[in-house]
């Protein structure tokens, strides 16, 4: 549905016992959101009616059983199941995990089939989604298998962008995963995404070190000297503006991150702790490197406040707006690439 004027946004409902339904409804209660896109929530009309009543929101929705019946500029709900669901806010429940996966699989199929343009995922519980038929650490790994390309966990908030060399990998295994091939691959994905998805023609990228103080010349591990530095030197020689490795402990506190278009962290917490400290509530998890666009808020199910009506929808709104912006940027990039006579680009 390559229509940048009326982008179809598919939304997976996430864990029904969490805050996903609430932040979705709060986002689209503001009807200005419907001027930007046509949303399709993959859940059931019974569930959405219950949530609408529970949270005292006034979202008017169009229930459909076939995506051909969606109405542009309306809040559409695609029925993935018909039965009533017993929602118990704040409770960890494998039944809710099963519904979350039913929603995700239906939304992903619609994305692959071109019935929706982008996918925004509400938070899931990584424990309750596990089953004999679904065995992935999270959204990113599942979508990497389903879609074309090489996935990258890319956290974005305005001009702060943090990509990860490794994402959901146990800390004890990190060093074994870091290879020259992985570093080259992830940096290539980041460069391509910055150009295509964020319209930055000549991206400048910082890479954090593997060990404290980047190893202190082998005193605290030799991976930075043996693997990271020679690989970055090779990449830089190819023409990419790649710098590092930088000691992670002082990189963000010194504001050095502001000098780069993206930062690549070695592992999950090294990148996400400073990212969320600087941007919590406004951050977005973007799965870069794939042929389709997926974003999500930067938080989880928030069981402790689920059902209370106090959840902040800001990050979900940002995920929605970011997906729309990236779709437009990517469409524009592809148009320029197909017709090199067209000039013009912007940064941001």
Tab-separated table of C-alpha atoms in Angstrom:
chain	number	residue	atom	x	y	z
A	1	UNK	CA	0.000	0.000	0.000
A	2	UNK	CA	2.659	2.488	-1.057
A	3	UNK	CA	0.639	5.586	-0.180
A	4	UNK	CA	2.635	8.102	1.820
A	5	UNK	CA	-0.433	10.300	2.212
A	6	UNK	CA	-2.510	7.708	4.060
A	7	UNK	CA	-0.163	5.235	5.690
A	8	UNK	CA	-1.751	2.041	6.997
A	9	UNK	CA	-0.336	1.311	10.459
A	10	UNK	CA	-0.792	-2.212	11.791
A	11	UNK	CA	-0.706	-2.500	15.584
A	12	UNK	CA	-0.227	-5.725	17.522
A	13	UNK	CA	-2.061	-5.599	20.855
A	14	UNK	CA	0.711	-7.040	23.038
A	15	UNK	CA	0.009	-8.493	26.491
A	16	UNK	CA	-3.649	-7.800	27.301
A	17	UNK	CA	-2.864	-7.795	31.038
A	18	UNK	CA	-0.361	-4.997	30.494
A	19	UNK	CA	-0.706	-1.371	29.423
A	20	UNK	CA	-0.735	-1.942	25.640
A	21	UNK	CA	-4.454	-1.514	25.095
A	22	UNK	CA	-4.550	1.599	27.257
A	23	UNK	CA	-1.736	3.430	25.470
A	24	UNK	CA	-3.162	2.516	22.061
A	25	UNK	CA	-6.597	3.920	22.944
A	26	UNK	CA	-5.146	7.057	24.533
A	27	UNK	CA	-3.074	7.701	21.418
A	28	UNK	CA	-6.048	7.506	19.058
A	29	UNK	CA	-8.497	9.251	21.361
A	30	UNK	CA	-6.721	12.316	19.992
A	31	UNK	CA	-8.301	12.305	16.541
A	32	UNK	CA	-5.385	14.258	15.082
A	33	UNK	CA	-3.566	10.908	15.015
A	34	UNK	CA	-6.125	9.723	12.456
A	35	UNK	CA	-5.085	12.566	10.164
A	36	UNK	CA	-1.603	11.023	9.951
A	37	UNK	CA	-2.509	7.407	9.313
A	38	UNK	CA	-5.130	4.684	9.245
A	39	UNK	CA	-4.603	2.324	12.205
A	40	UNK	CA	-5.519	-1.363	12.241
A	41	UNK	CA	-5.337	-3.039	15.649
A	42	UNK	CA	-5.001	-6.807	15.531
A	43	UNK	CA	-7.097	-8.070	18.463
A	44	UNK	CA	-10.875	-8.356	18.722
A	45	UNK	CA	-13.750	-5.915	18.849
A	46	UNK	CA	-14.891	-7.460	22.173
A	47	UNK	CA	-11.520	-6.762	23.764
A	48	UNK	CA	-11.334	-3.213	22.426
A	49	UNK	CA	-14.882	-2.457	23.557
A	50	UNK	CA	-14.044	-3.704	27.066
A	51	UNK	CA	-10.862	-1.622	27.192
A	52	UNK	CA	-12.641	1.443	25.810
A	53	UNK	CA	-15.177	1.192	28.635
A	54	UNK	CA	-12.665	0.337	31.341
A	55	UNK	CA	-10.416	3.297	30.571
A	56	UNK	CA	-13.313	5.641	29.837
A	57	UNK	CA	-11.884	6.471	26.421
A	58	UNK	CA	-14.095	7.447	23.521
A	59	UNK	CA	-12.479	5.812	20.514
A	60	UNK	CA	-14.949	4.909	17.777
A	61	UNK	CA	-13.772	1.851	15.914
A	62	UNK	CA	-14.598	-0.069	12.784
A	63	UNK	CA	-14.638	-3.834	13.466
A	64	UNK	CA	-13.576	-5.945	10.493
A	65	UNK	CA	-13.001	-9.605	9.675
A	66	UNK	CA	-11.302	-8.880	6.364
A	67	UNK	CA	-8.589	-6.262	5.820
A	68	UNK	CA	-10.271	-5.250	2.574
A	69	UNK	CA	-13.031	-3.740	4.706
A	70	UNK	CA	-10.823	-1.315	6.619
A	71	UNK	CA	-11.892	2.314	6.448
A	72	UNK	CA	-9.294	4.972	5.788
A	73	UNK	CA	-8.996	7.621	8.468
A	74	UNK	CA	-10.838	5.392	10.966
A	75	UNK	CA	-9.671	3.277	13.914
A	76	UNK	CA	-9.994	-0.256	12.580
A	77	UNK	CA	-9.995	-3.423	14.694
A	78	UNK	CA	-9.239	-6.666	12.885
A	79	UNK	CA	-10.812	-9.632	14.677
A	80	UNK	CA	-8.064	-12.224	15.266
A	81	UNK	CA	-10.356	-14.250	17.552
A	82	UNK	CA	-14.052	-14.304	18.400
A	83	UNK	CA	-14.212	-15.571	21.980
A	84	UNK	CA	-14.392	-13.351	25.045
A	85	UNK	CA	-11.094	-12.906	26.895
A	86	UNK	CA	-10.762	-12.810	30.685
A	87	UNK	CA	-8.403	-9.893	31.293
A	88	UNK	CA	-6.730	-9.626	34.704
A	89	UNK	CA	-4.563	-6.535	34.651
A	90	UNK	CA	-1.110	-6.914	36.137
A	91	UNK	CA	-1.099	-10.710	36.100
A	92	UNK	CA	1.433	-12.846	34.238
A	93	UNK	CA	-0.625	-15.314	32.226
A	94	UNK	CA	0.403	-17.709	29.442
A	95	UNK	CA	-3.080	-17.354	27.930
A	96	UNK	CA	-2.406	-13.647	27.422
A	97	UNK	CA	0.923	-14.598	25.867
A	98	UNK	CA	-0.916	-16.784	23.367
A	99	UNK	CA	-3.265	-13.934	22.389
A	100	UNK	CA	-0.273	-11.592	22.043
A	101	UNK	CA	1.348	-14.006	19.593
A	102	UNK	CA	-1.916	-14.521	17.665
A	103	UNK	CA	-2.053	-10.745	17.228
A	104	UNK	CA	1.632	-10.468	16.277
A	105	UNK	CA	1.452	-13.281	13.730
A	106	UNK	CA	-1.647	-11.826	12.065
A	107	UNK	CA	-0.104	-8.355	11.944
A	108	UNK	CA	3.171	-9.706	10.555
A	109	UNK	CA	1.324	-11.612	7.822
A	110	UNK	CA	-0.527	-8.420	6.886
A	111	UNK	CA	2.810	-6.590	6.751
A	112	UNK	CA	4.386	-9.255	4.524
A	113	UNK	CA	1.328	-9.305	2.254
A	114	UNK	CA	1.378	-5.521	1.843
A	115	UNK	CA	-2.007	-4.998	3.522
A	116	UNK	CA	-0.403	-2.657	6.046
A	117	UNK	CA	2.569	-0.340	5.486
A	118	UNK	CA	4.270	-0.413	8.881
A	119	UNK	CA	3.973	-2.322	12.147
A	120	UNK	CA	3.897	-0.858	15.657
A	121	UNK	CA	4.032	-3.439	18.438
A	122	UNK	CA	2.638	-2.969	21.938
A	123	UNK	CA	4.689	-4.545	24.768
A	124	UNK	CA	4.728	-8.309	25.317
A	125	UNK	CA	5.875	-10.482	28.212
A	126	UNK	CA	8.868	-12.424	26.902
A	127	UNK	CA	8.172	-15.275	29.323
A	128	UNK	CA	4.474	-15.882	28.630
A	129	UNK	CA	4.869	-15.830	24.838
A	130	UNK	CA	7.046	-18.953	24.837
A	131	UNK	CA	5.418	-22.131	23.510
A	132	UNK	CA	6.095	-25.188	21.373
A	133	UNK	CA	5.334	-23.148	18.267
A	134	UNK	CA	6.859	-19.799	19.310
A	135	UNK	CA	10.370	-19.787	20.717
A	136	UNK	CA	11.906	-16.345	20.268
A	137	UNK	CA	13.381	-13.952	22.874
A	138	UNK	CA	11.173	-11.160	21.567
A	139	UNK	CA	9.726	-9.232	18.645
A	140	UNK	CA	13.057	-8.460	16.984
A	141	UNK	CA	14.163	-12.084	16.653
A	142	UNK	CA	10.767	-13.209	15.356
A	143	UNK	CA	10.567	-10.432	12.766
A	144	UNK	CA	14.154	-11.094	11.669
A	145	UNK	CA	13.067	-14.609	10.719
A	146	UNK	CA	9.820	-13.541	9.071
A	147	UNK	CA	11.060	-10.571	7.059
A	148	UNK	CA	13.884	-10.021	4.592
A	149	UNK	CA	17.173	-8.416	5.571
A	150	UNK	CA	19.490	-8.397	8.590
A	151	UNK	CA	17.865	-7.057	11.744
A	152	UNK	CA	19.318	-4.409	14.042
A	153	UNK	CA	17.925	-3.268	17.377
A	154	UNK	CA	18.033	0.511	16.891
A	155	UNK	CA	16.854	2.780	19.712
A	156	UNK	CA	15.949	6.268	18.511
A	157	UNK	CA	14.851	9.511	20.175
A	158	UNK	CA	15.146	12.690	18.130
A	159	UNK	CA	18.848	12.887	17.206
A	160	UNK	CA	19.955	10.190	19.668
A	161	UNK	CA	20.268	6.801	17.967
A	162	UNK	CA	21.791	3.740	19.613
A	163	UNK	CA	22.311	0.479	17.740
A	164	UNK	CA	23.429	-2.826	19.266
A	165	UNK	CA	26.040	-5.331	18.126
A	166	UNK	CA	24.290	-7.960	20.249
A	167	UNK	CA	20.811	-7.636	21.726
A	168	UNK	CA	19.232	-10.409	23.793
A	169	UNK	CA	22.441	-12.297	24.571
A	170	UNK	CA	23.461	-13.327	28.129
A	171	UNK	CA	26.300	-11.189	29.451
A	172	UNK	CA	28.590	-14.201	29.935
A	173	UNK	CA	28.412	-14.948	26.191
A	174	UNK	CA	28.965	-11.445	24.804
A	175	UNK	CA	32.692	-11.666	24.048
A	176	UNK	CA	32.214	-14.905	22.098
A	177	UNK	CA	29.701	-13.209	19.806
A	178	UNK	CA	31.930	-10.261	18.894
A	179	UNK	CA	33.681	-11.004	15.604
A	180	UNK	CA	35.034	-8.783	12.818
A	181	UNK	CA	32.239	-10.094	10.585
A	182	UNK	CA	29.533	-9.095	13.086
A	183	UNK	CA	31.030	-5.641	13.603
A	184	UNK	CA	31.251	-5.014	9.866
A	185	UNK	CA	27.723	-6.275	9.265
A	186	UNK	CA	26.093	-4.183	12.009
A	187	UNK	CA	27.955	-1.011	11.052
A	188	UNK	CA	26.902	-1.522	7.446
A	189	UNK	CA	23.250	-1.883	8.532
A	190	UNK	CA	23.477	1.267	10.662
A	191	UNK	CA	25.027	3.266	7.799
A	192	UNK	CA	22.376	2.094	5.361
A	193	UNK	CA	19.547	2.826	7.794
A	194	UNK	CA	20.838	6.308	8.578
A	195	UNK	CA	20.900	7.116	4.870
A	196	UNK	CA	17.638	5.455	3.880
A	197	UNK	CA	15.455	5.800	6.983
A	198	UNK	CA	16.753	9.052	8.499
A	199	UNK	CA	17.983	10.828	5.332
A	200	UNK	CA	21.505	11.435	6.646
A	201	UNK	CA	23.768	11.418	3.588
A	202	UNK	CA	27.147	11.094	5.321
A	203	UNK	CA	26.558	9.437	8.679
A	204	UNK	CA	29.097	9.734	11.480
A	205	UNK	CA	29.122	6.720	13.793
A	206	UNK	CA	30.727	6.073	17.191
A	207	UNK	CA	31.424	2.565	18.472
A	208	UNK	CA	31.749	1.764	22.178
A	209	UNK	CA	34.424	-0.538	23.553
A	210	UNK	CA	33.931	-4.117	24.640
A	211	UNK	CA	35.791	-3.936	27.975
A	212	UNK	CA	36.027	-1.242	30.673
A	213	UNK	CA	38.353	1.537	29.449
A	214	UNK	CA	38.463	-0.356	26.117
A	215	UNK	CA	40.766	-2.889	27.728
A	216	UNK	CA	43.512	-0.494	28.953
A	217	UNK	CA	45.961	-1.946	26.419
A	218	UNK	CA	45.195	-5.518	27.413
A	219	UNK	CA	45.152	-5.031	31.184
A	220	UNK	CA	41.345	-5.526	31.255
A	221	UNK	CA	40.876	-7.921	28.357
A	222	UNK	CA	42.374	-7.931	24.871
A	223	UNK	CA	39.216	-8.031	22.705
A	224	UNK	CA	39.296	-4.311	21.961
A	225	UNK	CA	42.892	-4.450	20.729
A	226	UNK	CA	42.610	-7.806	18.979
A	227	UNK	CA	39.158	-7.454	17.380
A	228	UNK	CA	37.554	-4.043	17.659
A	229	UNK	CA	40.365	-1.635	16.747
A	230	UNK	CA	41.656	-3.407	13.631
A	231	UNK	CA	38.102	-3.964	12.387
A	232	UNK	CA	37.167	-0.304	12.829
A	233	UNK	CA	40.412	0.728	11.103
A	234	UNK	CA	39.500	-1.461	8.125
A	235	UNK	CA	35.943	-0.077	7.975
A	236	UNK	CA	37.177	3.503	8.197
A	237	UNK	CA	39.651	2.844	5.366
A	238	UNK	CA	36.678	1.857	3.188
A	239	UNK	CA	35.338	5.395	3.484
A	240	UNK	CA	32.822	5.131	6.317
A	241	UNK	CA	33.005	7.753	9.075
A	242	UNK	CA	33.365	5.327	11.960
A	243	UNK	CA	35.167	6.218	15.197
A	244	UNK	CA	36.152	4.393	18.365
A	245	UNK	CA	36.224	2.313	20.352
A	246	UNK	CA	35.210	4.734	23.086
A	247	UNK	CA	35.165	3.941	26.784
A	248	UNK	CA	31.472	3.453	27.516
A	249	UNK	CA	31.486	4.800	31.086
A	250	UNK	CA	32.274	8.411	30.124
A	251	UNK	CA	30.955	8.587	26.571
A	252	UNK	CA	27.418	9.729	27.345
A	253	UNK	CA	28.160	11.741	30.495
A	254	UNK	CA	30.671	13.863	28.596
A	255	UNK	CA	28.048	14.660	25.923
A	256	UNK	CA	30.347	13.141	23.305
A	257	UNK	CA	27.329	11.278	21.920
A	258	UNK	CA	26.007	14.572	20.551
A	259	UNK	CA	28.829	14.610	17.995
A	260	UNK	CA	27.546	11.523	16.174
A	261	UNK	CA	24.530	10.478	14.118
A	262	UNK	CA	24.495	7.064	15.785
A	263	UNK	CA	26.269	5.149	18.528
A	264	UNK	CA	26.843	1.408	18.386
A	265	UNK	CA	26.916	-0.334	21.756
A	266	UNK	CA	28.361	-3.807	22.186
A	267	UNK	CA	25.565	-5.258	24.290
A	268	UNK	CA	22.047	-4.551	25.501
A	269	UNK	CA	22.559	-2.737	28.813
A	270	UNK	CA	25.626	-0.834	27.648
A	271	UNK	CA	23.427	0.922	25.108
A	272	UNK	CA	19.967	0.901	26.646
A	273	UNK	CA	20.804	2.182	30.126
A	274	UNK	CA	22.175	5.530	28.873
A	275	UNK	CA	19.570	5.678	26.103
A	276	UNK	CA	16.629	5.280	28.473
A	277	UNK	CA	18.200	7.589	31.046
A	278	UNK	CA	18.426	10.336	28.444
A	279	UNK	CA	15.111	9.740	26.687
A	280	UNK	CA	12.718	7.598	28.742
A	281	UNK	CA	9.133	8.149	27.671
A	282	UNK	CA	10.198	9.555	24.308
A	283	UNK	CA	12.314	6.684	23.026
A	284	UNK	CA	11.434	4.219	20.287
A	285	UNK	CA	12.697	0.728	19.517
A	286	UNK	CA	13.097	0.516	15.733
A	287	UNK	CA	14.023	-2.762	14.068
A	288	UNK	CA	16.412	-1.536	11.401
A	289	UNK	CA	17.845	-3.474	8.494
A	290	UNK	CA	14.648	-5.235	7.414
A	291	UNK	CA	12.600	-4.735	4.258
A	292	UNK	CA	9.603	-3.665	6.367
A	293	UNK	CA	9.305	-1.095	9.145
A	294	UNK	CA	8.575	-1.999	12.762
A	295	UNK	CA	8.710	0.214	15.839
A	296	UNK	CA	7.634	-0.124	19.456
A	297	UNK	CA	7.666	1.969	22.640
A	298	UNK	CA	10.798	1.783	24.776
A	299	UNK	CA	9.057	0.207	27.788
A	300	UNK	CA	7.496	-3.099	28.781
A	301	UNK	CA	4.094	-4.305	29.964
A	302	UNK	CA	4.250	-2.238	33.189
A	303	UNK	CA	2.107	-4.703	35.149
A	304	UNK	CA	2.438	-2.573	38.272
A	305	UNK	CA	0.240	0.160	36.791
A	306	UNK	CA	-1.786	-1.874	34.291
A	307	UNK	CA	-5.534	-1.252	34.389
A	308	UNK	CA	-5.245	1.860	36.550
A	309	UNK	CA	-5.609	4.366	33.742
A	310	UNK	CA	-2.333	6.142	34.565
A	311	UNK	CA	-0.079	4.787	31.794
A	312	UNK	CA	1.750	7.419	29.741
A	313	UNK	CA	1.220	6.934	26.002
A	314	UNK	CA	4.086	9.275	24.976
A	315	UNK	CA	6.500	6.542	23.915
A	316	UNK	CA	3.806	4.700	21.940
A	317	UNK	CA	2.934	7.953	20.164
A	318	UNK	CA	6.595	8.435	19.332
A	319	UNK	CA	6.745	4.874	17.990
A	320	UNK	CA	3.751	5.637	15.770
A	321	UNK	CA	5.175	8.941	14.514
A	322	UNK	CA	8.625	7.413	13.969
A	323	UNK	CA	7.212	4.546	11.891
A	324	UNK	CA	5.329	7.035	9.723
A	325	UNK	CA	8.379	9.286	9.309
A	326	UNK	CA	10.675	6.382	8.429
A	327	UNK	CA	8.146	5.073	5.905
A	328	UNK	CA	8.041	8.470	4.211
A	329	UNK	CA	11.831	8.832	4.290
A	330	UNK	CA	12.342	5.350	2.874
A	331	UNK	CA	9.766	5.918	0.121
A	332	UNK	CA	11.447	9.193	-0.805
A	333	UNK	CA	14.896	7.570	-0.757
A	334	UNK	CA	13.738	4.753	-3.014
A	335	UNK	CA	12.152	7.248	-5.390
A	336	UNK	CA	15.396	9.225	-5.619
A	337	UNK	CA	17.410	6.022	-6.062
A	338	UNK	CA	15.133	4.882	-8.882
A	339	UNK	CA	15.396	8.298	-10.532
A	340	UNK	CA	18.927	9.688	-9.933
A	341	UNK	CA	18.052	12.861	-11.850
A	342	UNK	CA	15.988	13.981	-8.876
A	343	UNK	CA	18.045	15.975	-6.425
A	344	UNK	CA	17.562	17.019	-2.882
A	345	UNK	CA	17.859	15.493	0.539
A	346	UNK	CA	17.598	16.531	4.111
A	347	UNK	CA	19.202	15.549	7.353
A	348	UNK	CA	17.113	14.439	10.294
